[in-house]
Amino acid sequence: MNERTFHPRDAHRLEDPERLKWLPPEEVLARIGPVSGMTIADVGTGTGYFALPFATAVGSRGRILAVDFQKEMLEMLREKLSGSGAPQNVVLVEGEARRTTLSGNSCDLVFMSNLWHELDDEAGVLLEVKRLLRPGGRLAILDWRADVVPPPGPPAAHRVSRENLRQVLSRHGWPVTHAGNAGKYSYLLIAGLPAI
Ligand SMILES: C[S@@+](CC[C@H](N)C(=O)[O-])C[C@H]1O[C@@H](n2cnc3c(N)ncnc32)[C@H](O)[C@@H]1O
């Protein structure tokens, strides 16, 4: 935890119906292209804003591993998953991004939405992602644009620009295959596994 960590009392912001307009999950999913049968780790899942649409996209043969280190956030997601018609292929995992507790070589995609700017140990997290991904797996990171003035979102001083993140990924050997803005206030970077 640090001063940038999202507070569970603000969870209503993640569920604000307006968010569906300025950050449509279907736009983000269309860029990533989840397919039936995939296993996706949604690290920093919060209330599952993306975990649920991913769950529908991967279908009953696929799985979403919804990871968060705050129990309160996972409880809110558990509540959503208990509703009628909720997907049954979401597994809740209490874990920290550097030590998710997930099995190695188990994921086709690791997704992080609005988590990156809250992290302290980027290198440690990238090592964990590398451990989780199967050959050909991808890492998709969505976060707040630094060139847009808040609100909504965290203070400008907490934001990591798209270019900065791209440089971090390159420095650690992750080839970026997609970089673009997403919705009104966010960007999305997709990277493949490092060669070594
Ligand atoms: C801003 S919320 C985003 C939630 C969700 N991804 C979304 O876009 O709606 C960030 C989430 O990441 C979690 N988180 C922050 N740091 C984490 C870490 N180091 N390991 C695991 N989860 C973390 C927080 O508990 C919070 O639920």
PDB file of N, CA and C and ligand atoms in Angstrom, residues 5-6 14 19 42-47 49-50 67-70 73 95-97 113-115 117-119, ligand 1:
ATOM      1  N   THR A   5      -2.489   4.223  -3.550  1.00  0.00           N
ATOM      2  CA  THR A   5      -3.380   3.051  -3.582  1.00  0.00           C
ATOM      3  C   THR A   5      -4.844   3.479  -3.534  1.00  0.00           C
ATOM      4  N   PHE A   6      -5.616   2.894  -4.394  1.00  0.00           N
ATOM      5  CA  PHE A   6      -7.063   3.174  -4.486  1.00  0.00           C
ATOM      6  C   PHE A   6      -7.748   2.789  -3.177  1.00  0.00           C
ATOM      7  N   LEU A  14     -15.680   3.466  -9.621  1.00  0.00           N
ATOM      8  CA  LEU A  14     -15.398   2.418 -10.618  1.00  0.00           C
ATOM      9  C   LEU A  14     -16.688   1.935 -11.269  1.00  0.00           C
ATOM     10  N   ARG A  19     -18.974   6.074 -16.459  1.00  0.00           N
ATOM     11  CA  ARG A  19     -17.686   5.482 -16.867  1.00  0.00           C
ATOM     12  C   ARG A  19     -17.847   4.594 -18.103  1.00  0.00           C
ATOM     13  N   ASP A  42      -6.625 -10.641 -14.375  1.00  0.00           N
ATOM     14  CA  ASP A  42      -6.945  -9.211 -14.269  1.00  0.00           C
ATOM     15  C   ASP A  42      -6.378  -8.751 -12.926  1.00  0.00           C
ATOM     16  N   VAL A  43      -5.167  -8.193 -12.990  1.00  0.00           N
ATOM     17  CA  VAL A  43      -4.450  -7.858 -11.756  1.00  0.00           C
ATOM     18  C   VAL A  43      -4.834  -6.433 -11.330  1.00  0.00           C
ATOM     19  N   GLY A  44      -5.223  -6.291 -10.064  1.00  0.00           N
ATOM     20  CA  GLY A  44      -5.789  -5.018  -9.597  1.00  0.00           C
ATOM     21  C   GLY A  44      -7.219  -4.904 -10.095  1.00  0.00           C
ATOM     22  N   THR A  45      -7.961  -5.997  -9.937  1.00  0.00           N
ATOM     23  CA  THR A  45      -9.288  -6.109 -10.581  1.00  0.00           C
ATOM     24  C   THR A  45     -10.322  -5.151 -10.007  1.00  0.00           C
ATOM     25  N   GLY A  46     -10.154  -4.744  -8.727  1.00  0.00           N
ATOM     26  CA  GLY A  46     -11.140  -3.842  -8.120  1.00  0.00           C
ATOM     27  C   GLY A  46     -12.508  -4.501  -8.064  1.00  0.00           C
ATOM     28  N   THR A  47     -13.511  -3.805  -8.585  1.00  0.00           N
ATOM     29  CA  THR A  47     -14.874  -4.349  -8.577  1.00  0.00           C
ATOM     30  C   THR A  47     -15.177  -5.146  -9.854  1.00  0.00           C
ATOM     31  N   TYR A  49     -14.673  -4.263 -13.146  1.00  0.00           N
ATOM     32  CA  TYR A  49     -15.217  -3.503 -14.293  1.00  0.00           C
ATOM     33  C   TYR A  49     -14.843  -4.176 -15.618  1.00  0.00           C
ATOM     34  N   PHE A  50     -13.611  -4.682 -15.698  1.00  0.00           N
ATOM     35  CA  PHE A  50     -13.196  -5.386 -16.913  1.00  0.00           C
ATOM     36  C   PHE A  50     -13.297  -6.906 -16.766  1.00  0.00           C
ATOM     37  N   VAL A  67      -7.394 -10.732  -9.548  1.00  0.00           N
ATOM     38  CA  VAL A  67      -6.422 -10.588  -8.453  1.00  0.00           C
ATOM     39  C   VAL A  67      -6.499  -9.186  -7.861  1.00  0.00           C
ATOM     40  N   ASP A  68      -6.531  -9.118  -6.541  1.00  0.00           N
ATOM     41  CA  ASP A  68      -6.434  -7.814  -5.868  1.00  0.00           C
ATOM     42  C   ASP A  68      -5.857  -8.044  -4.474  1.00  0.00           C
ATOM     43  N   PHE A  69      -5.132  -7.052  -3.970  1.00  0.00           N
ATOM     44  CA  PHE A  69      -4.570  -7.242  -2.621  1.00  0.00           C
ATOM     45  C   PHE A  69      -5.442  -6.643  -1.521  1.00  0.00           C
ATOM     46  N   GLN A  70      -6.598  -6.070  -1.906  1.00  0.00           N
ATOM     47  CA  GLN A  70      -7.492  -5.547  -0.875  1.00  0.00           C
ATOM     48  C   GLN A  70      -8.748  -6.424  -0.811  1.00  0.00           C
ATOM     49  N   MET A  73     -12.140  -4.961  -1.839  1.00  0.00           N
ATOM     50  CA  MET A  73     -12.437  -4.877  -3.271  1.00  0.00           C
ATOM     51  C   MET A  73     -12.933  -6.233  -3.771  1.00  0.00           C
ATOM     52  N   GLY A  95      -4.113 -11.401  -3.809  1.00  0.00           N
ATOM     53  CA  GLY A  95      -2.681 -11.469  -4.097  1.00  0.00           C
ATOM     54  C   GLY A  95      -2.140 -10.105  -4.452  1.00  0.00           C
ATOM     55  N   GLU A  96      -0.847  -9.973  -4.294  1.00  0.00           N
ATOM     56  CA  GLU A  96      -0.160  -8.726  -4.612  1.00  0.00           C
ATOM     57  C   GLU A  96       0.457  -8.878  -5.999  1.00  0.00           C
ATOM     58  N   ALA A  97       0.547  -7.778  -6.719  1.00  0.00           N
ATOM     59  CA  ALA A  97       0.962  -7.859  -8.122  1.00  0.00           C
ATOM     60  C   ALA A  97       2.330  -8.522  -8.319  1.00  0.00           C
ATOM     61  N   SER A 113      -5.716  -2.620 -15.285  1.00  0.00           N
ATOM     62  CA  SER A 113      -6.373  -1.348 -15.574  1.00  0.00           C
ATOM     63  C   SER A 113      -6.251  -0.422 -14.375  1.00  0.00           C
ATOM     64  N   ASN A 114      -5.667   0.712 -14.606  1.00  0.00           N
ATOM     65  CA  ASN A 114      -5.495   1.755 -13.576  1.00  0.00           C
ATOM     66  C   ASN A 114      -4.776   1.233 -12.341  1.00  0.00           C
ATOM     67  N   LEU A 115      -3.882   0.300 -12.589  1.00  0.00           N
ATOM     68  CA  LEU A 115      -3.045  -0.246 -11.522  1.00  0.00           C
ATOM     69  C   LEU A 115      -1.625   0.310 -11.612  1.00  0.00           C
ATOM     70  N   HIS A 117      -0.030   2.998 -12.231  1.00  0.00           N
ATOM     71  CA  HIS A 117       0.419   4.225 -11.535  1.00  0.00           C
ATOM     72  C   HIS A 117       0.402   4.054 -10.017  1.00  0.00           C
ATOM     73  N   GLU A 118      -0.179   2.949  -9.526  1.00  0.00           N
ATOM     74  CA  GLU A 118      -0.212   2.711  -8.074  1.00  0.00           C
ATOM     75  C   GLU A 118       0.949   1.816  -7.625  1.00  0.00           C
ATOM     76  N   LEU A 119       1.701   1.270  -8.581  1.00  0.00           N
ATOM     77  CA  LEU A 119       2.739   0.298  -8.230  1.00  0.00           C
ATOM     78  C   LEU A 119       4.025   0.955  -7.751  1.00  0.00           C
TER      79      LEU A 119
HETATM   80  C1  LIG B   1      -7.987   2.173  -9.402  1.00  0.00           C
HETATM   81  S1  LIG B   1      -8.460   0.547  -8.959  1.00  0.00           S
HETATM   82  C2  LIG B   1      -8.821  -0.121 -10.563  1.00  0.00           C
HETATM   83  C3  LIG B   1      -9.772  -1.292 -10.517  1.00  0.00           C
HETATM   84  C4  LIG B   1     -10.121  -1.918 -11.869  1.00  0.00           C
HETATM   85  N1  LIG B   1      -8.952  -2.469 -12.529  1.00  0.00           N
HETATM   86  C5  LIG B   1     -10.830  -0.940 -12.759  1.00  0.00           C
HETATM   87  O1  LIG B   1     -10.235  -0.436 -13.728  1.00  0.00           O
HETATM   88  O2  LIG B   1     -12.002  -0.664 -12.496  1.00  0.00           O
HETATM   89  C6  LIG B   1      -6.899  -0.219  -8.587  1.00  0.00           C
HETATM   90  C7  LIG B   1      -7.039  -1.570  -7.913  1.00  0.00           C
HETATM   91  O3  LIG B   1      -5.740  -2.174  -7.830  1.00  0.00           O
HETATM   92  C8  LIG B   1      -5.555  -2.726  -6.547  1.00  0.00           C
HETATM   93  N2  LIG B   1      -4.114  -2.704  -6.277  1.00  0.00           N
HETATM   94  C9  LIG B   1      -3.328  -1.627  -6.090  1.00  0.00           C
HETATM   95  N3  LIG B   1      -2.058  -1.990  -5.899  1.00  0.00           N
HETATM   96  C10 LIG B   1      -2.028  -3.353  -5.975  1.00  0.00           C
HETATM   97  C11 LIG B   1      -0.999  -4.321  -5.882  1.00  0.00           C
HETATM   98  N4  LIG B   1       0.270  -3.957  -5.673  1.00  0.00           N
HETATM   99  N5  LIG B   1      -1.331  -5.619  -5.997  1.00  0.00           N
HETATM  100  C12 LIG B   1      -2.635  -5.995  -6.216  1.00  0.00           C
HETATM  101  N6  LIG B   1      -3.652  -5.124  -6.333  1.00  0.00           N
HETATM  102  C13 LIG B   1      -3.349  -3.809  -6.212  1.00  0.00           C
HETATM  103  C14 LIG B   1      -6.369  -1.848  -5.615  1.00  0.00           C
HETATM  104  O4  LIG B   1      -6.712  -2.544  -4.438  1.00  0.00           O
HETATM  105  C15 LIG B   1      -7.570  -1.496  -6.472  1.00  0.00           C
HETATM  106  O5  LIG B   1      -8.618  -2.413  -6.322  1.00  0.00           O
END
